[in-house]
Amino acid sequence: MMHTLKDIAVFFDESEAGRRILDTAARLAGSQNSHLIAITTTRYTGALVADGFARGEAIAEVIQQRQALMHTHLIRAGQYLATVANRYGITAELRVIPYGDLDVETGLRSLYCDLLVVSHPDAPGVPFPWSSASVLQRTGNPILIVPRSWGTRPVARRITVGWNASRQARRAVADALPLLIAAESVNLLSIDPEHEAEEHEPEPGADMALYLARHGVRVDVQRIRSDGKPTAEVLVSHAAEVNSDLIVFGAYSRLRISEAILGGVSRTLLAEVPLPLFVSR
């Protein structure tokens, strides 16, 4: 059976950063034969001081000006979407979320997709306020977070999986399986597995590697020691050494109180986003 991501959603706008993340998502959709759901918000232009003194006919003029700006914004967004859809040979649709309506709209509109793509930091096109952790909790959708510094480089050809045998790590592997199958290489990385021996099988990573191999994943198991360095630092350093263009991990695999006390791999990675991250929970 063919494993692919059927629906990929992306937040974007007509800015340069917004067009880049749209292109990244569209390229991924093309490689996965996915339908692309491109989501943008109605732009918040901010109220001018003069607008607050508008009276009579001037009120209607202010409203018309703002509606014109919003209309132009949405037309451009639709044009950019049509261009990338044609470039990568995919089907696509445009969805619009009112600015500031995160609680209802984001949950509803991103719920029915296999992956949500955003850029970092200050992800263009997202509602206010935005938080990847919040969306993970609210929707359960995995998120692909791409740093702006990544530019137009490919994503998900060489993947490092942070593996600690937790429920969250297992869920991340399952959610990322279509990408893992399509990847050129996959590193299943266990850091200090002896510290979590009760979670791991007798040979850490061996059973998961066998599972992945049965699905056609080209996987290599590696176990390394942190030597006292933060786990997030070790994970990122290893991913860079093997030229990975994606890190897959399960968010908050420890108790949340432990995350707060120990600093937390999830919190560090989500704050810094040193490489493209596939995050599941």
PDB file of C-alpha atoms in Angstrom:
ATOM      1  CA  MET A   1       0.000   0.000   0.000  1.00  0.00           C
ATOM      2  CA  MET A   2       1.289   3.462  -0.928  1.00  0.00           C
ATOM      3  CA  HIS A   3       1.880   5.743   2.072  1.00  0.00           C
ATOM      4  CA  THR A   4       1.520   9.439   1.254  1.00  0.00           C
ATOM      5  CA  LEU A   5       0.362  12.619   2.906  1.00  0.00           C
ATOM      6  CA  LYS A   6      -2.987  13.246   1.226  1.00  0.00           C
ATOM      7  CA  ASP A   7      -3.576  16.784   2.516  1.00  0.00           C
ATOM      8  CA  ILE A   8      -0.877  19.311   3.419  1.00  0.00           C
ATOM      9  CA  ALA A   9      -1.851  22.698   4.847  1.00  0.00           C
ATOM     10  CA  VAL A  10       0.390  25.766   4.939  1.00  0.00           C
ATOM     11  CA  PHE A  11       0.137  29.234   6.443  1.00  0.00           C
ATOM     12  CA  PHE A  12       1.440  31.937   4.084  1.00  0.00           C
ATOM     13  CA  ASP A  13       0.968  35.476   2.802  1.00  0.00           C
ATOM     14  CA  GLU A  14       2.224  37.514  -0.158  1.00  0.00           C
ATOM     15  CA  SER A  15       5.468  38.572   1.570  1.00  0.00           C
ATOM     16  CA  GLU A  16       8.796  37.117   0.429  1.00  0.00           C
ATOM     17  CA  ALA A  17       8.917  34.824   3.474  1.00  0.00           C
ATOM     18  CA  GLY A  18       5.295  33.834   2.873  1.00  0.00           C
ATOM     19  CA  ARG A  19       5.977  32.926  -0.746  1.00  0.00           C
ATOM     20  CA  ARG A  20       9.016  30.865   0.266  1.00  0.00           C
ATOM     21  CA  ILE A  21       7.106  28.742   2.774  1.00  0.00           C
ATOM     22  CA  LEU A  22       4.303  28.317   0.237  1.00  0.00           C
ATOM     23  CA  ASP A  23       6.830  27.049  -2.297  1.00  0.00           C
ATOM     24  CA  THR A  24       8.326  24.657   0.265  1.00  0.00           C
ATOM     25  CA  ALA A  25       4.908  23.218   1.084  1.00  0.00           C
ATOM     26  CA  ALA A  26       3.946  22.978  -2.581  1.00  0.00           C
ATOM     27  CA  ARG A  27       7.183  21.181  -3.460  1.00  0.00           C
ATOM     28  CA  LEU A  28       6.528  18.718  -0.639  1.00  0.00           C
ATOM     29  CA  ALA A  29       2.944  18.257  -1.824  1.00  0.00           C
ATOM     30  CA  GLY A  30       4.236  17.515  -5.310  1.00  0.00           C
ATOM     31  CA  SER A  31       6.612  14.837  -4.028  1.00  0.00           C
ATOM     32  CA  GLN A  32       3.826  13.272  -1.962  1.00  0.00           C
ATOM     33  CA  ASN A  33       1.088  13.704  -4.588  1.00  0.00           C
ATOM     34  CA  SER A  34      -0.834  15.692  -1.979  1.00  0.00           C
ATOM     35  CA  HIS A  35      -3.610  18.254  -2.115  1.00  0.00           C
ATOM     36  CA  LEU A  36      -2.404  21.625  -0.804  1.00  0.00           C
ATOM     37  CA  ILE A  37      -4.556  23.720   1.534  1.00  0.00           C
ATOM     38  CA  ALA A  38      -3.070  27.220   1.563  1.00  0.00           C
ATOM     39  CA  ILE A  39      -4.282  29.281   4.527  1.00  0.00           C
ATOM     40  CA  THR A  40      -3.878  33.008   4.993  1.00  0.00           C
ATOM     41  CA  THR A  41      -5.405  35.588   7.293  1.00  0.00           C
ATOM     42  CA  THR A  42      -7.202  38.761   6.424  1.00  0.00           C
ATOM     43  CA  ARG A  43      -4.434  41.285   6.874  1.00  0.00           C
ATOM     44  CA  TYR A  44      -4.432  43.500   9.942  1.00  0.00           C
ATOM     45  CA  THR A  45      -3.245  46.910   8.759  1.00  0.00           C
ATOM     46  CA  GLY A  46      -3.524  48.663  12.112  1.00  0.00           C
ATOM     47  CA  ALA A  47      -5.709  51.651  12.843  1.00  0.00           C
ATOM     48  CA  LEU A  48      -4.367  55.065  11.934  1.00  0.00           C
ATOM     49  CA  VAL A  49      -4.900  57.913  14.374  1.00  0.00           C
ATOM     50  CA  ALA A  50      -6.698  59.881  11.679  1.00  0.00           C
ATOM     51  CA  ASP A  51      -9.188  57.050  11.185  1.00  0.00           C
ATOM     52  CA  GLY A  52     -10.433  57.540  14.705  1.00  0.00           C
ATOM     53  CA  PHE A  53     -11.581  61.053  13.820  1.00  0.00           C
ATOM     54  CA  ALA A  54     -13.455  60.078  10.653  1.00  0.00           C
ATOM     55  CA  ARG A  55     -16.980  61.452  10.520  1.00  0.00           C
ATOM     56  CA  GLY A  56     -19.910  61.205   8.136  1.00  0.00           C
ATOM     57  CA  GLU A  57     -18.944  60.165   4.604  1.00  0.00           C
ATOM     58  CA  ALA A  58     -15.329  59.805   5.681  1.00  0.00           C
ATOM     59  CA  ILE A  59     -16.287  56.726   7.706  1.00  0.00           C
ATOM     60  CA  ALA A  60     -17.468  54.961   4.558  1.00  0.00           C
ATOM     61  CA  GLU A  61     -14.288  56.019   2.775  1.00  0.00           C
ATOM     62  CA  VAL A  62     -12.095  54.500   5.515  1.00  0.00           C
ATOM     63  CA  ILE A  63     -14.075  51.256   5.334  1.00  0.00           C
ATOM     64  CA  GLN A  64     -13.752  51.135   1.536  1.00  0.00           C
ATOM     65  CA  GLN A  65     -10.007  51.710   1.711  1.00  0.00           C
ATOM     66  CA  ARG A  66      -9.530  48.883   4.164  1.00  0.00           C
ATOM     67  CA  GLN A  67     -11.731  46.557   2.137  1.00  0.00           C
ATOM     68  CA  ALA A  68      -9.727  47.393  -0.984  1.00  0.00           C
ATOM     69  CA  LEU A  69      -6.471  46.578   0.779  1.00  0.00           C
ATOM     70  CA  MET A  70      -7.896  43.273   2.009  1.00  0.00           C
ATOM     71  CA  HIS A  71      -9.215  42.438  -1.461  1.00  0.00           C
ATOM     72  CA  THR A  72      -5.807  43.152  -3.040  1.00  0.00           C
ATOM     73  CA  HIS A  73      -4.076  41.015  -0.423  1.00  0.00           C
ATOM     74  CA  LEU A  74      -6.347  38.040  -1.128  1.00  0.00           C
ATOM     75  CA  ILE A  75      -6.054  38.390  -4.914  1.00  0.00           C
ATOM     76  CA  ARG A  76      -2.258  38.316  -4.686  1.00  0.00           C
ATOM     77  CA  ALA A  77      -2.355  35.330  -2.349  1.00  0.00           C
ATOM     78  CA  GLY A  78      -4.567  33.465  -4.812  1.00  0.00           C
ATOM     79  CA  GLN A  79      -2.261  34.314  -7.711  1.00  0.00           C
ATOM     80  CA  TYR A  80       0.817  33.050  -5.877  1.00  0.00           C
ATOM     81  CA  LEU A  81      -1.011  29.844  -4.972  1.00  0.00           C
ATOM     82  CA  ALA A  82      -2.077  29.238  -8.570  1.00  0.00           C
ATOM     83  CA  THR A  83       1.522  29.732  -9.727  1.00  0.00           C
ATOM     84  CA  VAL A  84       3.072  27.189  -7.345  1.00  0.00           C
ATOM     85  CA  ALA A  85       0.249  24.692  -7.885  1.00  0.00           C
ATOM     86  CA  ASN A  86       0.977  24.793 -11.605  1.00  0.00           C
ATOM     87  CA  ARG A  87       4.735  24.608 -11.001  1.00  0.00           C
ATOM     88  CA  TYR A  88       4.514  21.378  -8.986  1.00  0.00           C
ATOM     89  CA  GLY A  89       1.480  19.845 -10.689  1.00  0.00           C
ATOM     90  CA  ILE A  90      -0.749  19.718  -7.618  1.00  0.00           C
ATOM     91  CA  THR A  91      -4.333  20.540  -6.712  1.00  0.00           C
ATOM     92  CA  ALA A  92      -4.760  23.387  -4.255  1.00  0.00           C
ATOM     93  CA  GLU A  93      -7.314  25.543  -2.488  1.00  0.00           C
ATOM     94  CA  LEU A  94      -7.177  28.886  -0.681  1.00  0.00           C
ATOM     95  CA  ARG A  95      -8.730  29.349   2.755  1.00  0.00           C
ATOM     96  CA  VAL A  96      -9.005  32.613   4.647  1.00  0.00           C
ATOM     97  CA  ILE A  97      -9.071  33.099   8.419  1.00  0.00           C
ATOM     98  CA  PRO A  98     -10.175  36.367  10.042  1.00  0.00           C
ATOM     99  CA  TYR A  99      -7.217  37.993  11.790  1.00  0.00           C
ATOM    100  CA  GLY A 100      -7.163  37.163  15.501  1.00  0.00           C
ATOM    101  CA  ASP A 101      -9.609  34.255  15.311  1.00  0.00           C
ATOM    102  CA  LEU A 102      -7.169  31.541  16.421  1.00  0.00           C
ATOM    103  CA  ASP A 103      -9.339  29.656  18.909  1.00  0.00           C
ATOM    104  CA  VAL A 104     -12.069  28.622  16.487  1.00  0.00           C
ATOM    105  CA  GLU A 105     -10.765  28.974  12.965  1.00  0.00           C
ATOM    106  CA  THR A 106      -7.309  27.422  13.230  1.00  0.00           C
ATOM    107  CA  GLY A 107      -8.655  24.358  15.001  1.00  0.00           C
ATOM    108  CA  LEU A 108     -11.363  23.848  12.398  1.00  0.00           C
ATOM    109  CA  ARG A 109      -9.347  24.626   9.294  1.00  0.00           C
ATOM    110  CA  SER A 110      -6.152  22.731  10.102  1.00  0.00           C
ATOM    111  CA  LEU A 111      -7.836  19.748  11.749  1.00  0.00           C
ATOM    112  CA  TYR A 112      -8.463  17.822   8.548  1.00  0.00           C
ATOM    113  CA  CYS A 113      -4.960  17.618   7.158  1.00  0.00           C
ATOM    114  CA  ASP A 114      -2.017  15.258   7.524  1.00  0.00           C
ATOM    115  CA  LEU A 115       0.553  17.997   8.057  1.00  0.00           C
ATOM    116  CA  LEU A 116       0.563  21.724   8.813  1.00  0.00           C
ATOM    117  CA  VAL A 117       3.535  23.731   7.451  1.00  0.00           C
ATOM    118  CA  VAL A 118       4.716  27.057   8.906  1.00  0.00           C
ATOM    119  CA  SER A 119       7.895  29.117   8.859  1.00  0.00           C
ATOM    120  CA  HIS A 120       9.819  30.392  11.880  1.00  0.00           C
ATOM    121  CA  PRO A 121      10.061  32.927  13.421  1.00  0.00           C
ATOM    122  CA  ASP A 122       7.063  35.228  12.898  1.00  0.00           C
ATOM    123  CA  ALA A 123       5.294  32.791  10.617  1.00  0.00           C
ATOM    124  CA  PRO A 124       3.610  34.753   7.813  1.00  0.00           C
ATOM    125  CA  GLY A 125      -0.129  34.335   7.368  1.00  0.00           C
ATOM    126  CA  VAL A 126      -0.877  32.903  10.812  1.00  0.00           C
ATOM    127  CA  PRO A 127      -3.648  34.273  13.016  1.00  0.00           C
ATOM    128  CA  PHE A 128      -2.850  36.274  16.133  1.00  0.00           C
ATOM    129  CA  PRO A 129      -1.725  35.060  18.612  1.00  0.00           C
ATOM    130  CA  TRP A 130       0.224  32.142  17.122  1.00  0.00           C
ATOM    131  CA  SER A 131       1.907  29.295  18.999  1.00  0.00           C
ATOM    132  CA  SER A 132       3.046  25.991  17.513  1.00  0.00           C
ATOM    133  CA  ALA A 133       2.711  24.351  20.944  1.00  0.00           C
ATOM    134  CA  SER A 134      -0.863  25.603  21.203  1.00  0.00           C
ATOM    135  CA  VAL A 135      -1.798  24.241  17.775  1.00  0.00           C
ATOM    136  CA  LEU A 136      -0.198  20.880  18.595  1.00  0.00           C
ATOM    137  CA  GLN A 137      -2.357  20.685  21.706  1.00  0.00           C
ATOM    138  CA  ARG A 138      -5.559  21.965  20.093  1.00  0.00           C
ATOM    139  CA  THR A 139      -5.571  20.017  16.839  1.00  0.00           C
ATOM    140  CA  GLY A 140      -3.263  17.023  17.245  1.00  0.00           C
ATOM    141  CA  ASN A 141      -1.919  17.702  13.741  1.00  0.00           C
ATOM    142  CA  PRO A 142       1.811  17.235  13.200  1.00  0.00           C
ATOM    143  CA  ILE A 143       3.605  20.433  12.210  1.00  0.00           C
ATOM    144  CA  LEU A 144       6.516  21.015   9.868  1.00  0.00           C
ATOM    145  CA  ILE A 145       8.376  24.131  11.027  1.00  0.00           C
ATOM    146  CA  VAL A 146      10.907  25.561   8.586  1.00  0.00           C
ATOM    147  CA  PRO A 147      13.344  28.319   9.676  1.00  0.00           C
ATOM    148  CA  ARG A 148      13.397  31.334   7.385  1.00  0.00           C
ATOM    149  CA  SER A 149      17.170  30.966   7.088  1.00  0.00           C
ATOM    150  CA  TRP A 150      16.599  27.621   5.354  1.00  0.00           C
ATOM    151  CA  GLY A 151      15.572  29.483   2.209  1.00  0.00           C
ATOM    152  CA  THR A 152      14.527  27.305  -0.725  1.00  0.00           C
ATOM    153  CA  ARG A 153      16.638  24.272   0.119  1.00  0.00           C
ATOM    154  CA  PRO A 154      14.871  20.876  -0.064  1.00  0.00           C
ATOM    155  CA  VAL A 155      13.322  19.338   3.036  1.00  0.00           C
ATOM    156  CA  ALA A 156      12.934  15.671   4.077  1.00  0.00           C
ATOM    157  CA  ARG A 157      15.499  14.010   1.827  1.00  0.00           C
ATOM    158  CA  ARG A 158      17.792  13.058   4.721  1.00  0.00           C
ATOM    159  CA  ILE A 159      15.980  12.695   8.042  1.00  0.00           C
ATOM    160  CA  THR A 160      17.135  12.303  11.633  1.00  0.00           C
ATOM    161  CA  VAL A 161      14.573  10.840  14.041  1.00  0.00           C
ATOM    162  CA  GLY A 162      15.018  11.594  17.738  1.00  0.00           C
ATOM    163  CA  TRP A 163      14.155   8.228  19.275  1.00  0.00           C
ATOM    164  CA  ASN A 164      13.569   7.573  22.989  1.00  0.00           C
ATOM    165  CA  ALA A 165      10.889   4.855  22.641  1.00  0.00           C
ATOM    166  CA  SER A 166       8.246   7.090  24.237  1.00  0.00           C
ATOM    167  CA  ARG A 167       4.611   7.192  23.142  1.00  0.00           C
ATOM    168  CA  GLN A 168       5.204  10.616  21.595  1.00  0.00           C
ATOM    169  CA  ALA A 169       8.232   9.372  19.636  1.00  0.00           C
ATOM    170  CA  ARG A 170       6.212   6.435  18.326  1.00  0.00           C
ATOM    171  CA  ARG A 171       3.423   8.793  17.282  1.00  0.00           C
ATOM    172  CA  ALA A 172       5.911  11.072  15.507  1.00  0.00           C
ATOM    173  CA  VAL A 173       7.330   8.141  13.533  1.00  0.00           C
ATOM    174  CA  ALA A 174       3.832   7.021  12.536  1.00  0.00           C
ATOM    175  CA  ASP A 175       2.832  10.549  11.470  1.00  0.00           C
ATOM    176  CA  ALA A 176       6.065  11.059   9.523  1.00  0.00           C
ATOM    177  CA  LEU A 177       6.035   7.607   7.895  1.00  0.00           C
ATOM    178  CA  PRO A 178       5.231   8.866   4.361  1.00  0.00           C
ATOM    179  CA  LEU A 179       8.227  11.217   4.526  1.00  0.00           C
ATOM    180  CA  LEU A 180      10.456   8.521   6.008  1.00  0.00           C
ATOM    181  CA  ILE A 181       9.541   6.110   3.209  1.00  0.00           C
ATOM    182  CA  ALA A 182      10.304   8.706   0.534  1.00  0.00           C
ATOM    183  CA  ALA A 183      13.582   9.870   2.127  1.00  0.00           C
ATOM    184  CA  GLU A 184      16.999   9.010   0.741  1.00  0.00           C
ATOM    185  CA  SER A 185      18.234   8.125   4.225  1.00  0.00           C
ATOM    186  CA  VAL A 186      16.884   8.010   7.787  1.00  0.00           C
ATOM    187  CA  ASN A 187      18.933   8.116  10.987  1.00  0.00           C
ATOM    188  CA  LEU A 188      17.158   6.678  14.026  1.00  0.00           C
ATOM    189  CA  LEU A 189      19.077   8.343  16.837  1.00  0.00           C
ATOM    190  CA  SER A 190      19.024   7.339  20.516  1.00  0.00           C
ATOM    191  CA  ILE A 191      20.867   9.616  22.934  1.00  0.00           C
ATOM    192  CA  ASP A 192      21.926   8.073  26.256  1.00  0.00           C
ATOM    193  CA  PRO A 193      19.479   5.153  25.876  1.00  0.00           C
ATOM    194  CA  GLU A 194      20.864   3.581  29.054  1.00  0.00           C
ATOM    195  CA  HIS A 195      19.269   6.423  31.035  1.00  0.00           C
ATOM    196  CA  GLU A 196      15.821   5.339  29.855  1.00  0.00           C
ATOM    197  CA  ALA A 197      16.387   1.606  29.752  1.00  0.00           C
ATOM    198  CA  GLU A 198      12.856   0.848  30.954  1.00  0.00           C
ATOM    199  CA  GLU A 199      11.453   2.537  27.841  1.00  0.00           C
ATOM    200  CA  HIS A 200      13.768   0.914  25.300  1.00  0.00           C
ATOM    201  CA  GLU A 201      13.913  -2.623  23.989  1.00  0.00           C
ATOM    202  CA  PRO A 202      17.053  -4.673  24.899  1.00  0.00           C
ATOM    203  CA  GLU A 203      18.805  -3.243  21.838  1.00  0.00           C
ATOM    204  CA  PRO A 204      17.614   0.390  21.651  1.00  0.00           C
ATOM    205  CA  GLY A 205      16.061   1.280  18.301  1.00  0.00           C
ATOM    206  CA  ALA A 206      16.373  -2.208  16.808  1.00  0.00           C
ATOM    207  CA  ASP A 207      12.665  -3.067  16.839  1.00  0.00           C
ATOM    208  CA  MET A 208      11.630   0.315  15.425  1.00  0.00           C
ATOM    209  CA  ALA A 209      14.310   0.043  12.739  1.00  0.00           C
ATOM    210  CA  LEU A 210      12.947  -3.370  11.754  1.00  0.00           C
ATOM    211  CA  TYR A 211       9.424  -1.938  11.615  1.00  0.00           C
ATOM    212  CA  LEU A 212      10.596   0.908   9.388  1.00  0.00           C
ATOM    213  CA  ALA A 213      12.609  -1.409   7.149  1.00  0.00           C
ATOM    214  CA  ARG A 214       9.486  -3.494   6.546  1.00  0.00           C
ATOM    215  CA  HIS A 215       7.859  -0.330   5.240  1.00  0.00           C
ATOM    216  CA  GLY A 216      10.721   0.245   2.840  1.00  0.00           C
ATOM    217  CA  VAL A 217      12.532   2.908   4.882  1.00  0.00           C
ATOM    218  CA  ARG A 218      16.303   3.093   4.397  1.00  0.00           C
ATOM    219  CA  VAL A 219      17.133   3.367   8.082  1.00  0.00           C
ATOM    220  CA  ASP A 220      20.342   3.396  10.097  1.00  0.00           C
ATOM    221  CA  VAL A 221      20.321   3.080  13.905  1.00  0.00           C
ATOM    222  CA  GLN A 222      22.792   5.131  15.918  1.00  0.00           C
ATOM    223  CA  ARG A 223      23.259   5.369  19.670  1.00  0.00           C
ATOM    224  CA  ILE A 224      25.394   8.144  21.104  1.00  0.00           C
ATOM    225  CA  ARG A 225      26.284   9.600  24.481  1.00  0.00           C
ATOM    226  CA  SER A 226      25.584  13.182  25.398  1.00  0.00           C
ATOM    227  CA  ASP A 227      28.585  13.458  27.748  1.00  0.00           C
ATOM    228  CA  GLY A 228      26.636  15.952  29.810  1.00  0.00           C
ATOM    229  CA  LYS A 229      25.599  18.187  26.908  1.00  0.00           C
ATOM    230  CA  PRO A 230      21.934  19.190  26.509  1.00  0.00           C
ATOM    231  CA  THR A 231      20.021  16.564  24.535  1.00  0.00           C
ATOM    232  CA  ALA A 232      18.682  19.139  22.080  1.00  0.00           C
ATOM    233  CA  GLU A 233      22.207  20.340  21.322  1.00  0.00           C
ATOM    234  CA  VAL A 234      23.428  16.790  20.734  1.00  0.00           C
ATOM    235  CA  LEU A 235      20.464  16.002  18.487  1.00  0.00           C
ATOM    236  CA  VAL A 236      20.958  19.089  16.338  1.00  0.00           C
ATOM    237  CA  SER A 237      24.724  18.611  16.159  1.00  0.00           C
ATOM    238  CA  HIS A 238      24.327  15.016  14.995  1.00  0.00           C
ATOM    239  CA  ALA A 239      21.690  15.984  12.414  1.00  0.00           C
ATOM    240  CA  ALA A 240      24.056  18.600  11.007  1.00  0.00           C
ATOM    241  CA  GLU A 241      26.967  16.127  10.892  1.00  0.00           C
ATOM    242  CA  VAL A 242      24.989  13.674   8.761  1.00  0.00           C
ATOM    243  CA  ASN A 243      23.598  16.501   6.580  1.00  0.00           C
ATOM    244  CA  SER A 244      20.003  15.955   7.619  1.00  0.00           C
ATOM    245  CA  ASP A 245      17.447  18.407   6.280  1.00  0.00           C
ATOM    246  CA  LEU A 246      14.725  17.393   8.759  1.00  0.00           C
ATOM    247  CA  ILE A 247      14.520  16.376  12.414  1.00  0.00           C
ATOM    248  CA  VAL A 248      11.512  14.289  13.472  1.00  0.00           C
ATOM    249  CA  PHE A 249      10.625  14.195  17.162  1.00  0.00           C
ATOM    250  CA  GLY A 250       7.713  13.713  19.526  1.00  0.00           C
ATOM    251  CA  ALA A 251       6.963  16.844  21.529  1.00  0.00           C
ATOM    252  CA  TYR A 252       6.821  16.754  25.327  1.00  0.00           C
ATOM    253  CA  SER A 253       7.797  13.099  25.718  1.00  0.00           C
ATOM    254  CA  ARG A 254       8.543  13.723  29.385  1.00  0.00           C
ATOM    255  CA  LEU A 255       6.092  14.903  31.995  1.00  0.00           C
ATOM    256  CA  ARG A 256       5.465  18.624  31.516  1.00  0.00           C
ATOM    257  CA  ILE A 257       6.840  19.389  35.004  1.00  0.00           C
ATOM    258  CA  SER A 258      10.049  17.569  34.065  1.00  0.00           C
ATOM    259  CA  GLU A 259      10.233  19.607  30.858  1.00  0.00           C
ATOM    260  CA  ALA A 260       9.994  22.803  32.909  1.00  0.00           C
ATOM    261  CA  ILE A 261      12.683  21.734  35.387  1.00  0.00           C
ATOM    262  CA  LEU A 262      15.122  20.222  32.877  1.00  0.00           C
ATOM    263  CA  GLY A 263      14.723  22.862  30.196  1.00  0.00           C
ATOM    264  CA  GLY A 264      13.180  20.423  27.778  1.00  0.00           C
ATOM    265  CA  VAL A 265      14.229  19.188  24.352  1.00  0.00           C
ATOM    266  CA  SER A 266      10.838  20.180  22.932  1.00  0.00           C
ATOM    267  CA  ARG A 267      10.898  23.687  24.340  1.00  0.00           C
ATOM    268  CA  THR A 268      14.470  24.298  23.142  1.00  0.00           C
ATOM    269  CA  LEU A 269      13.881  23.017  19.614  1.00  0.00           C
ATOM    270  CA  LEU A 270      10.561  24.832  19.189  1.00  0.00           C
ATOM    271  CA  ALA A 271      12.117  28.078  20.386  1.00  0.00           C
ATOM    272  CA  GLU A 272      15.239  27.925  18.239  1.00  0.00           C
ATOM    273  CA  VAL A 273      14.220  25.825  15.176  1.00  0.00           C
ATOM    274  CA  PRO A 274      17.825  25.306  14.029  1.00  0.00           C
ATOM    275  CA  LEU A 275      16.757  22.951  11.208  1.00  0.00           C
ATOM    276  CA  PRO A 276      13.399  22.043   9.682  1.00  0.00           C
ATOM    277  CA  LEU A 277      11.408  20.213  12.360  1.00  0.00           C
ATOM    278  CA  PHE A 278       8.633  17.652  12.010  1.00  0.00           C
ATOM    279  CA  VAL A 279       6.847  17.791  15.353  1.00  0.00           C
ATOM    280  CA  SER A 280       4.141  15.436  16.547  1.00  0.00           C
ATOM    281  CA  ARG A 281       2.506  14.893  19.895  1.00  0.00           C
TER     282      ARG A 281
END
